Amino acid sequence: MNDKKTVFSGIQPSGKITLGNYLGAVKNWVDFQEDCRCIFCVVDEHAITVRQEPAKLRAQTFELLAQLIACGIDPEKYEDTVLYIQSHVPQHAQLSWLLNCYTMFGELSRMTQFKDKSSKYSDNINAGLFTYPVLMAADILLYKTDIVPVGIDQKQHLELARTIAQRFNGVYGDTFTVPEPFIPKAGAKIMSLSEPTKKMSKSDSNENGYILLADTPDVINRKIKRAVTDSEALVCRRDDKPGVNNLMTIYSIAAGKTDEEIVKEFEGRGYGDFKTAVAEALIEMLRPIQEKKDYLLQNKDHLEKIYTESAKKAEWLASRTLEKVYRKVGFVAKGK
Ligand code: TYM
């Protein structure tokens, strides 16, 4: 199409979008639209590796699409951006099956997310949970992706996608582009507010641990006030201050300030003032996103038009890769 780099990333519709998802991934996706071809996907097929309530999954998918557009992912403004739903493009599942045959059992057994999730959902350790990273590799490799912007928790999966691509290329000659991760310097791992040594996660049973993009100002104020810090009353970044470090990261991105500026601003002041400032900066950052999301959700036809047109473009690109891969492994081409 053109010589722009291709960016691919995905997000699960398995709950509401958190501040971690936004700062670690989505905020960076927005910037890539300026000079890259961007393919963004709501990965509903990944979401069902954990049991979902059907009506809820459907509603969450719509809400996530609206939220992503409200954050600035905009296929109407950027003609090289697409935003679609994974299950609308069948090539993801098709390539995933094929890549399963080029991925080793041992490699999948070593995935830390599989180990974590299989202990968390011990009553449902299904094969999809195990082969989850292969579907992720298929997502990425279908589009000749150069760059994959993600939070640090996805790094191991990205490395496996690279290994699978290299292995396939080694056997059949140059087929897949080997993707590079893009992990932001600040925000790659936003921590839980209540247990700041753990990742902020939407599946946390304690809702004070995470901020949702949809949280009201009152809720944001309350959660930030309750955020775990320490007893030193000193705003600075240090290894033994995980709670303060996390709030500094959040504040630094939301208010656009450096660590030095933050340390200076709160010199001789307690955590109370600091937390008020963090909450205010967050509320201001999220206000326009929330207003836009509410507006978009009222107009589902418009959302449908966006994801349908995007899926058509994605399917066209994906089908070309899949045909090539089928040919390489020796499948007989369909008759015309
Ligand atoms: P998911 O839906 O769990 O998260 C979406 C993105 O948010 C990032 N993230 C975080 N970043 C910083 N701090 C946090 N606390 C935090 N929590 C989540 C994640 O790293 C991710 O970038 N498997 C993926 C979805 C996926 C995908 C792909 C991503 C499917 N196919 C292909 C990239 C390429 C996932 O579950 O993300």
Short mmCIF file of N, CA and C and ligand atoms in Angstrom, two decimals, residues 8-14 18 20-26 29 43 46 86 113 117 132 135-136 139-140 148-154 157-158 187-191 199-202, ligand 1:
data_model
loop_
_atom_site.label_atom_id
_atom_site.label_comp_id
_atom_site.label_asym_id
_atom_site.label_seq_id
_atom_site.Cartn_x
_atom_site.Cartn_y
_atom_site.Cartn_z
N PHE A 8 0.34 -3.23 15.02
CA PHE A 8 -0.84 -4.03 15.41
C PHE A 8 -0.88 -4.10 16.93
N SER A 9 -2.09 -3.97 17.50
CA SER A 9 -2.24 -4.34 18.90
C SER A 9 -3.69 -4.73 19.18
N GLY A 10 -3.87 -5.39 20.31
CA GLY A 10 -5.20 -5.87 20.67
C GLY A 10 -5.49 -5.65 22.14
N ILE A 11 -6.76 -5.70 22.46
CA ILE A 11 -7.19 -5.56 23.86
C ILE A 11 -8.43 -6.40 24.07
N GLN A 12 -8.52 -7.04 25.23
CA GLN A 12 -9.64 -7.95 25.49
C GLN A 12 -10.87 -7.20 26.00
N PRO A 13 -12.05 -7.62 25.54
CA PRO A 13 -13.27 -6.99 26.06
C PRO A 13 -13.77 -7.72 27.30
N SER A 14 -12.83 -8.06 28.19
CA SER A 14 -13.22 -8.92 29.32
C SER A 14 -13.43 -8.09 30.58
N THR A 18 -8.93 -0.29 32.09
CA THR A 18 -8.33 0.33 33.28
C THR A 18 -7.30 1.40 32.87
N GLY A 20 -4.34 1.22 33.67
CA GLY A 20 -3.17 0.45 33.22
C GLY A 20 -3.23 0.19 31.73
N ASN A 21 -4.39 -0.25 31.23
CA ASN A 21 -4.54 -0.49 29.78
C ASN A 21 -4.29 0.81 29.01
N TYR A 22 -4.82 1.89 29.55
CA TYR A 22 -4.71 3.17 28.83
C TYR A 22 -3.26 3.66 28.79
N LEU A 23 -2.63 3.74 29.96
CA LEU A 23 -1.28 4.32 30.00
C LEU A 23 -0.25 3.36 29.41
N GLY A 24 -0.46 2.06 29.61
CA GLY A 24 0.51 1.08 29.10
C GLY A 24 0.39 0.85 27.61
N ALA A 25 -0.81 0.99 27.07
CA ALA A 25 -1.00 0.61 25.66
C ALA A 25 -1.76 1.66 24.86
N VAL A 26 -3.04 1.83 25.15
CA VAL A 26 -3.93 2.57 24.24
C VAL A 26 -3.45 4.01 23.97
N TRP A 29 -1.06 3.84 21.31
CA TRP A 29 -1.66 3.48 20.02
C TRP A 29 -2.09 4.77 19.31
N VAL A 43 -10.15 -8.17 21.00
CA VAL A 43 -9.90 -9.61 20.86
C VAL A 43 -10.92 -10.45 21.67
N HIS A 46 -9.89 -14.15 22.31
CA HIS A 46 -9.02 -14.34 23.48
C HIS A 46 -9.83 -14.30 24.78
N GLN A 86 -12.13 -9.07 16.55
CA GLN A 86 -11.35 -10.23 16.09
C GLN A 86 -12.22 -11.31 15.43
N GLN A 113 1.89 -16.09 31.94
CA GLN A 113 0.45 -15.77 32.03
C GLN A 113 -0.38 -17.05 32.09
N LYS A 117 -2.84 -17.74 35.09
CA LYS A 117 -4.28 -17.91 34.85
C LYS A 117 -4.74 -19.32 35.19
N TYR A 132 -3.41 -19.71 23.88
CA TYR A 132 -3.69 -18.27 23.78
C TYR A 132 -2.57 -17.49 23.06
N LEU A 135 -2.72 -17.71 19.19
CA LEU A 135 -3.72 -16.83 18.55
C LEU A 135 -3.17 -15.40 18.50
N MET A 136 -2.48 -15.03 19.54
CA MET A 136 -1.87 -13.70 19.55
C MET A 136 -0.82 -13.56 18.44
N ASP A 139 -2.66 -13.11 15.21
CA ASP A 139 -3.15 -11.72 15.09
C ASP A 139 -2.07 -10.84 14.47
N ILE A 140 -0.89 -10.96 15.05
CA ILE A 140 0.21 -10.06 14.69
C ILE A 140 0.76 -10.38 13.30
N VAL A 148 4.58 -3.72 17.75
CA VAL A 148 3.44 -4.11 18.58
C VAL A 148 3.51 -3.34 19.91
N PRO A 149 2.72 -2.27 20.06
CA PRO A 149 2.75 -1.53 21.32
C PRO A 149 1.93 -2.22 22.40
N VAL A 150 2.60 -2.60 23.48
CA VAL A 150 1.95 -3.34 24.59
C VAL A 150 2.59 -2.93 25.92
N GLY A 151 1.91 -3.30 27.01
CA GLY A 151 2.50 -3.18 28.33
C GLY A 151 3.48 -4.33 28.53
N ILE A 152 4.27 -4.24 29.58
CA ILE A 152 5.36 -5.21 29.76
C ILE A 152 4.85 -6.64 30.00
N ASP A 153 3.62 -6.77 30.49
CA ASP A 153 3.09 -8.11 30.77
C ASP A 153 2.94 -8.96 29.50
N GLN A 154 2.93 -8.32 28.33
CA GLN A 154 2.77 -9.07 27.08
C GLN A 154 4.10 -9.39 26.38
N HIS A 157 4.84 -13.06 25.48
CA HIS A 157 4.02 -13.52 24.34
C HIS A 157 4.58 -13.00 23.02
N LEU A 158 5.04 -11.77 23.06
CA LEU A 158 5.63 -11.17 21.85
C LEU A 158 6.89 -11.91 21.42
N GLY A 187 4.92 3.90 32.27
CA GLY A 187 3.56 3.37 32.15
C GLY A 187 3.49 1.94 31.65
N ALA A 188 4.66 1.29 31.42
CA ALA A 188 4.64 -0.08 30.89
C ALA A 188 4.01 -1.06 31.89
N LYS A 189 4.06 -0.69 33.18
CA LYS A 189 3.41 -1.53 34.17
C LYS A 189 2.86 -0.64 35.28
N ILE A 190 1.58 -0.29 35.14
CA ILE A 190 0.92 0.49 36.19
C ILE A 190 0.51 -0.51 37.27
N MET A 191 0.81 -0.17 38.52
CA MET A 191 0.61 -1.13 39.60
C MET A 191 -0.74 -0.92 40.28
N LYS A 199 0.50 -5.93 39.44
CA LYS A 199 0.01 -5.17 38.29
C LYS A 199 -1.44 -4.71 38.51
N MET A 200 -1.75 -3.48 38.07
CA MET A 200 -3.16 -3.04 38.09
C MET A 200 -3.92 -3.90 37.08
N SER A 201 -4.99 -4.53 37.54
CA SER A 201 -5.70 -5.45 36.66
C SER A 201 -7.20 -5.36 36.86
N LYS A 202 -7.94 -5.45 35.73
CA LYS A 202 -9.40 -5.34 35.83
C LYS A 202 -10.00 -6.57 36.50
P1 TYM B 1 -5.14 -6.99 27.77
O1 TYM B 1 -6.53 -6.86 27.25
O2 TYM B 1 -4.93 -7.71 29.06
O3 TYM B 1 -4.48 -5.56 27.94
C1 TYM B 1 -4.45 -4.63 26.87
C2 TYM B 1 -3.14 -3.86 26.91
O4 TYM B 1 -2.99 -3.19 28.18
C3 TYM B 1 -1.70 -3.49 28.73
N1 TYM B 1 -1.83 -3.49 30.20
C4 TYM B 1 -1.08 -2.74 31.03
N2 TYM B 1 -0.10 -1.87 30.78
C5 TYM B 1 0.47 -1.24 31.85
N3 TYM B 1 0.09 -1.46 33.13
C6 TYM B 1 -0.90 -2.34 33.43
N4 TYM B 1 -1.28 -2.53 34.69
C7 TYM B 1 -1.53 -3.03 32.34
N5 TYM B 1 -2.54 -3.94 32.26
C8 TYM B 1 -2.71 -4.21 30.94
C9 TYM B 1 -1.36 -4.86 28.17
O5 TYM B 1 0.03 -5.08 28.20
C10 TYM B 1 -1.91 -4.77 26.77
O6 TYM B 1 -0.98 -4.15 25.90
N6 TYM B 1 -3.14 -10.68 25.05
C11 TYM B 1 -3.43 -9.26 25.06
C12 TYM B 1 -4.31 -8.82 23.91
C13 TYM B 1 -3.83 -9.20 22.57
C14 TYM B 1 -2.75 -8.63 21.86
C15 TYM B 1 -2.70 -9.34 20.62
C16 TYM B 1 -1.85 -7.62 22.14
C17 TYM B 1 -4.37 -10.18 21.77
N7 TYM B 1 -3.69 -10.24 20.61
C18 TYM B 1 -1.73 -9.04 19.68
C19 TYM B 1 -0.88 -7.34 21.18
C20 TYM B 1 -0.83 -8.03 19.97
C21 TYM B 1 -4.14 -8.92 26.36
O7 TYM B 1 -4.70 -9.75 27.00
O8 TYM B 1 -4.19 -7.60 26.65
#
